[in-house]
């Protein structure tokens, strides 16, 4: 579904009963068997009850950890706004976060027990911190250089005038 189609469905349908993927993400995972329908014996709501989430740790604003046991290959929807700054790890291996339900994050999970870790650290923040660090170093070196220059030029230590 495209973005507009997802928005329309979210207005009138219960997102607890379905997951909407945009075409790009759907194409990435469609090779796997994902079959959910309200008419099937193992429908979406029953699957939610079977998949067991435990040990959720979200004490920090930039990190979420949880353990999950998946009964059937599915998409885990994380009620956090999708942002490319989030990085996901499944059992210690980097995984691709999907944008689902127009604004949420999702992870494609296969059967079995998994440890999920989500970390938020946008690249722009990293570059901003790096630039700030270089600016601070430059200012300190400039002050020290200027002080050394003045001491060398006048041949004596600079004293504060009172």
PDB file of C-alpha atoms in Angstrom:
ATOM      1  CA  UNK A   1       0.000   0.000   0.000  1.00  0.00           C
ATOM      2  CA  UNK A   2       1.248   3.490  -0.742  1.00  0.00           C
ATOM      3  CA  UNK A   3       1.363   6.181   1.961  1.00  0.00           C
ATOM      4  CA  UNK A   4      -2.070   7.627   1.181  1.00  0.00           C
ATOM      5  CA  UNK A   5      -3.651   4.180   1.116  1.00  0.00           C
ATOM      6  CA  UNK A   6      -2.089   3.370   4.511  1.00  0.00           C
ATOM      7  CA  UNK A   7      -3.449   6.608   5.982  1.00  0.00           C
ATOM      8  CA  UNK A   8      -6.938   5.865   4.684  1.00  0.00           C
ATOM      9  CA  UNK A   9      -6.878   2.353   6.146  1.00  0.00           C
ATOM     10  CA  UNK A  10      -5.612   3.602   9.501  1.00  0.00           C
ATOM     11  CA  UNK A  11      -8.545   6.002   9.756  1.00  0.00           C
ATOM     12  CA  UNK A  12     -11.182   3.300   9.472  1.00  0.00           C
ATOM     13  CA  UNK A  13      -9.556   0.032  10.521  1.00  0.00           C
ATOM     14  CA  UNK A  14      -8.169  -1.292  13.795  1.00  0.00           C
ATOM     15  CA  UNK A  15      -4.357  -1.402  13.579  1.00  0.00           C
ATOM     16  CA  UNK A  16      -4.348  -4.082  16.295  1.00  0.00           C
ATOM     17  CA  UNK A  17      -5.742  -6.459  13.687  1.00  0.00           C
ATOM     18  CA  UNK A  18      -3.389  -5.796  10.792  1.00  0.00           C
ATOM     19  CA  UNK A  19      -0.024  -4.472   9.682  1.00  0.00           C
ATOM     20  CA  UNK A  20       0.313  -2.240   6.640  1.00  0.00           C
ATOM     21  CA  UNK A  21       3.592  -2.250   4.758  1.00  0.00           C
ATOM     22  CA  UNK A  22       4.506   0.124   1.973  1.00  0.00           C
ATOM     23  CA  UNK A  23       5.303  -1.507  -1.371  1.00  0.00           C
ATOM     24  CA  UNK A  24       9.083  -1.250  -0.902  1.00  0.00           C
ATOM     25  CA  UNK A  25       9.025  -3.094   2.433  1.00  0.00           C
ATOM     26  CA  UNK A  26       6.437  -5.587   1.214  1.00  0.00           C
ATOM     27  CA  UNK A  27       8.652  -6.479  -1.757  1.00  0.00           C
ATOM     28  CA  UNK A  28      11.588  -7.069   0.601  1.00  0.00           C
ATOM     29  CA  UNK A  29       9.778  -9.637   2.724  1.00  0.00           C
ATOM     30  CA  UNK A  30       7.177 -11.132   0.378  1.00  0.00           C
ATOM     31  CA  UNK A  31       9.444 -14.062  -0.418  1.00  0.00           C
ATOM     32  CA  UNK A  32       8.760 -15.243   3.130  1.00  0.00           C
ATOM     33  CA  UNK A  33       5.436 -16.797   3.989  1.00  0.00           C
ATOM     34  CA  UNK A  34       3.288 -14.209   5.737  1.00  0.00           C
ATOM     35  CA  UNK A  35      -0.327 -15.237   5.602  1.00  0.00           C
ATOM     36  CA  UNK A  36      -2.765 -13.618   7.970  1.00  0.00           C
ATOM     37  CA  UNK A  37      -6.465 -13.245   7.458  1.00  0.00           C
ATOM     38  CA  UNK A  38      -9.433 -12.957   9.765  1.00  0.00           C
ATOM     39  CA  UNK A  39     -10.847 -16.154   8.253  1.00  0.00           C
ATOM     40  CA  UNK A  40      -7.808 -18.354   8.816  1.00  0.00           C
ATOM     41  CA  UNK A  41      -7.640 -20.585  11.903  1.00  0.00           C
ATOM     42  CA  UNK A  42      -4.486 -18.800  13.034  1.00  0.00           C
ATOM     43  CA  UNK A  43      -5.553 -15.219  12.541  1.00  0.00           C
ATOM     44  CA  UNK A  44      -3.684 -12.099  13.481  1.00  0.00           C
ATOM     45  CA  UNK A  45      -5.132 -11.696  16.994  1.00  0.00           C
ATOM     46  CA  UNK A  46      -4.506 -15.321  17.927  1.00  0.00           C
ATOM     47  CA  UNK A  47      -0.950 -14.993  16.709  1.00  0.00           C
ATOM     48  CA  UNK A  48      -0.456 -11.936  18.917  1.00  0.00           C
ATOM     49  CA  UNK A  49      -1.530 -14.004  21.914  1.00  0.00           C
ATOM     50  CA  UNK A  50       0.852 -16.842  21.025  1.00  0.00           C
ATOM     51  CA  UNK A  51       3.929 -14.652  20.512  1.00  0.00           C
ATOM     52  CA  UNK A  52       5.397 -14.041  23.954  1.00  0.00           C
ATOM     53  CA  UNK A  53       7.197 -10.793  24.742  1.00  0.00           C
ATOM     54  CA  UNK A  54       9.189 -10.661  27.975  1.00  0.00           C
ATOM     55  CA  UNK A  55      11.832  -8.599  29.747  1.00  0.00           C
ATOM     56  CA  UNK A  56      11.001  -5.283  28.093  1.00  0.00           C
ATOM     57  CA  UNK A  57      13.585  -2.677  29.080  1.00  0.00           C
ATOM     58  CA  UNK A  58      12.879   0.862  27.905  1.00  0.00           C
ATOM     59  CA  UNK A  59      14.389   2.816  30.792  1.00  0.00           C
ATOM     60  CA  UNK A  60      16.420   4.939  28.394  1.00  0.00           C
ATOM     61  CA  UNK A  61      14.903   7.202  25.742  1.00  0.00           C
ATOM     62  CA  UNK A  62      17.343   5.997  23.089  1.00  0.00           C
ATOM     63  CA  UNK A  63      17.335   2.235  23.770  1.00  0.00           C
ATOM     64  CA  UNK A  64      14.695  -0.502  23.854  1.00  0.00           C
ATOM     65  CA  UNK A  65      15.462  -4.124  24.688  1.00  0.00           C
ATOM     66  CA  UNK A  66      13.085  -7.067  24.732  1.00  0.00           C
ATOM     67  CA  UNK A  67      12.946 -10.822  24.428  1.00  0.00           C
ATOM     68  CA  UNK A  68      10.324 -12.435  22.215  1.00  0.00           C
ATOM     69  CA  UNK A  69       9.343 -15.968  21.313  1.00  0.00           C
ATOM     70  CA  UNK A  70       7.771 -16.148  17.833  1.00  0.00           C
ATOM     71  CA  UNK A  71       5.428 -19.033  17.005  1.00  0.00           C
ATOM     72  CA  UNK A  72       5.040 -18.149  13.316  1.00  0.00           C
ATOM     73  CA  UNK A  73       7.015 -15.886  10.980  1.00  0.00           C
ATOM     74  CA  UNK A  74       5.579 -12.407  11.442  1.00  0.00           C
ATOM     75  CA  UNK A  75       6.193  -8.687  11.708  1.00  0.00           C
ATOM     76  CA  UNK A  76       6.708  -7.210  15.172  1.00  0.00           C
ATOM     77  CA  UNK A  77       5.162  -3.737  15.314  1.00  0.00           C
ATOM     78  CA  UNK A  78       6.951  -1.380  17.696  1.00  0.00           C
ATOM     79  CA  UNK A  79       4.851   1.526  18.855  1.00  0.00           C
ATOM     80  CA  UNK A  80       7.597   4.053  18.230  1.00  0.00           C
ATOM     81  CA  UNK A  81       7.623   6.606  15.431  1.00  0.00           C
ATOM     82  CA  UNK A  82       9.730   5.420  12.496  1.00  0.00           C
ATOM     83  CA  UNK A  83      12.976   7.343  12.174  1.00  0.00           C
ATOM     84  CA  UNK A  84      16.099   6.295  10.249  1.00  0.00           C
ATOM     85  CA  UNK A  85      18.131   7.095  13.377  1.00  0.00           C
ATOM     86  CA  UNK A  86      16.823   3.918  15.023  1.00  0.00           C
ATOM     87  CA  UNK A  87      19.013   0.843  14.515  1.00  0.00           C
ATOM     88  CA  UNK A  88      17.733  -2.665  15.225  1.00  0.00           C
ATOM     89  CA  UNK A  89      19.600  -5.791  16.286  1.00  0.00           C
ATOM     90  CA  UNK A  90      18.106  -9.277  16.388  1.00  0.00           C
ATOM     91  CA  UNK A  91      20.184 -11.715  18.439  1.00  0.00           C
ATOM     92  CA  UNK A  92      23.170  -9.370  18.109  1.00  0.00           C
ATOM     93  CA  UNK A  93      22.932  -9.094  14.306  1.00  0.00           C
ATOM     94  CA  UNK A  94      21.959  -5.836  12.629  1.00  0.00           C
ATOM     95  CA  UNK A  95      18.445  -5.983  11.172  1.00  0.00           C
ATOM     96  CA  UNK A  96      16.467  -3.702   8.915  1.00  0.00           C
ATOM     97  CA  UNK A  97      13.664  -1.697  10.492  1.00  0.00           C
ATOM     98  CA  UNK A  98      10.537  -1.502   8.384  1.00  0.00           C
ATOM     99  CA  UNK A  99       8.162   1.436   8.263  1.00  0.00           C
ATOM    100  CA  UNK A 100       4.745  -0.044   9.006  1.00  0.00           C
ATOM    101  CA  UNK A 101       1.280   1.434   9.539  1.00  0.00           C
ATOM    102  CA  UNK A 102       2.513   4.643   7.914  1.00  0.00           C
ATOM    103  CA  UNK A 103       4.425   5.901  10.981  1.00  0.00           C
ATOM    104  CA  UNK A 104       5.486   2.979  13.184  1.00  0.00           C
ATOM    105  CA  UNK A 105       8.499   0.682  13.195  1.00  0.00           C
ATOM    106  CA  UNK A 106       8.410  -3.001  12.450  1.00  0.00           C
ATOM    107  CA  UNK A 107      10.790  -5.939  12.441  1.00  0.00           C
ATOM    108  CA  UNK A 108      10.470  -9.065  10.337  1.00  0.00           C
ATOM    109  CA  UNK A 109      10.968 -12.052  12.646  1.00  0.00           C
ATOM    110  CA  UNK A 110      11.196 -15.766  11.947  1.00  0.00           C
ATOM    111  CA  UNK A 111      10.091 -18.505  14.330  1.00  0.00           C
ATOM    112  CA  UNK A 112      12.025 -18.940  17.555  1.00  0.00           C
ATOM    113  CA  UNK A 113      13.277 -17.022  20.568  1.00  0.00           C
ATOM    114  CA  UNK A 114      14.946 -13.687  19.849  1.00  0.00           C
ATOM    115  CA  UNK A 115      16.593 -10.864  21.752  1.00  0.00           C
ATOM    116  CA  UNK A 116      15.684  -7.517  20.168  1.00  0.00           C
ATOM    117  CA  UNK A 117      17.688  -4.340  20.792  1.00  0.00           C
ATOM    118  CA  UNK A 118      16.745  -0.965  19.314  1.00  0.00           C
ATOM    119  CA  UNK A 119      19.113   1.996  19.625  1.00  0.00           C
ATOM    120  CA  UNK A 120      18.514   5.585  18.590  1.00  0.00           C
ATOM    121  CA  UNK A 121      21.504   7.623  17.486  1.00  0.00           C
ATOM    122  CA  UNK A 122      20.938   9.663  14.329  1.00  0.00           C
ATOM    123  CA  UNK A 123      23.957  10.273  12.095  1.00  0.00           C
ATOM    124  CA  UNK A 124      23.269  14.022  12.051  1.00  0.00           C
ATOM    125  CA  UNK A 125      23.708  14.136  15.825  1.00  0.00           C
ATOM    126  CA  UNK A 126      27.056  12.352  15.507  1.00  0.00           C
ATOM    127  CA  UNK A 127      28.302  14.907  12.968  1.00  0.00           C
ATOM    128  CA  UNK A 128      27.020  17.803  15.097  1.00  0.00           C
ATOM    129  CA  UNK A 129      28.908  16.448  18.125  1.00  0.00           C
ATOM    130  CA  UNK A 130      32.035  15.964  16.027  1.00  0.00           C
ATOM    131  CA  UNK A 131      31.900  19.543  14.711  1.00  0.00           C
ATOM    132  CA  UNK A 132      31.350  20.866  18.247  1.00  0.00           C
ATOM    133  CA  UNK A 133      34.352  18.914  19.527  1.00  0.00           C
ATOM    134  CA  UNK A 134      36.625  20.226  16.747  1.00  0.00           C
ATOM    135  CA  UNK A 135      35.397  23.778  17.390  1.00  0.00           C
ATOM    136  CA  UNK A 136      36.193  23.465  21.103  1.00  0.00           C
ATOM    137  CA  UNK A 137      39.682  22.103  20.365  1.00  0.00           C
ATOM    138  CA  UNK A 138      40.274  24.916  17.857  1.00  0.00           C
ATOM    139  CA  UNK A 139      39.241  27.579  20.401  1.00  0.00           C
ATOM    140  CA  UNK A 140      41.495  26.148  23.113  1.00  0.00           C
ATOM    141  CA  UNK A 141      44.453  25.955  20.727  1.00  0.00           C
ATOM    142  CA  UNK A 142      43.765  29.511  19.518  1.00  0.00           C
ATOM    143  CA  UNK A 143      43.789  30.900  23.066  1.00  0.00           C
ATOM    144  CA  UNK A 144      46.964  29.012  23.933  1.00  0.00           C
ATOM    145  CA  UNK A 145      48.674  30.090  20.706  1.00  0.00           C
ATOM    146  CA  UNK A 146      47.684  33.709  21.234  1.00  0.00           C
ATOM    147  CA  UNK A 147      48.992  33.645  24.817  1.00  0.00           C
ATOM    148  CA  UNK A 148      52.303  32.094  23.707  1.00  0.00           C
ATOM    149  CA  UNK A 149      52.601  34.645  20.872  1.00  0.00           C
ATOM    150  CA  UNK A 150      52.066  37.600  23.200  1.00  0.00           C
ATOM    151  CA  UNK A 151      54.540  36.239  25.767  1.00  0.00           C
ATOM    152  CA  UNK A 152      57.134  35.762  23.047  1.00  0.00           C
ATOM    153  CA  UNK A 153      56.495  39.195  21.510  1.00  0.00           C
ATOM    154  CA  UNK A 154      56.778  41.125  24.779  1.00  0.00           C
ATOM    155  CA  UNK A 155      59.388  38.835  26.300  1.00  0.00           C
ATOM    156  CA  UNK A 156      57.587  38.519  29.597  1.00  0.00           C
ATOM    157  CA  UNK A 157      54.541  36.904  31.064  1.00  0.00           C
ATOM    158  CA  UNK A 158      51.228  38.651  30.603  1.00  0.00           C
ATOM    159  CA  UNK A 159      49.848  39.977  33.858  1.00  0.00           C
ATOM    160  CA  UNK A 160      46.333  41.049  34.532  1.00  0.00           C
ATOM    161  CA  UNK A 161      45.995  44.808  35.050  1.00  0.00           C
ATOM    162  CA  UNK A 162      44.094  45.772  38.163  1.00  0.00           C
TER     163      UNK A 162
END
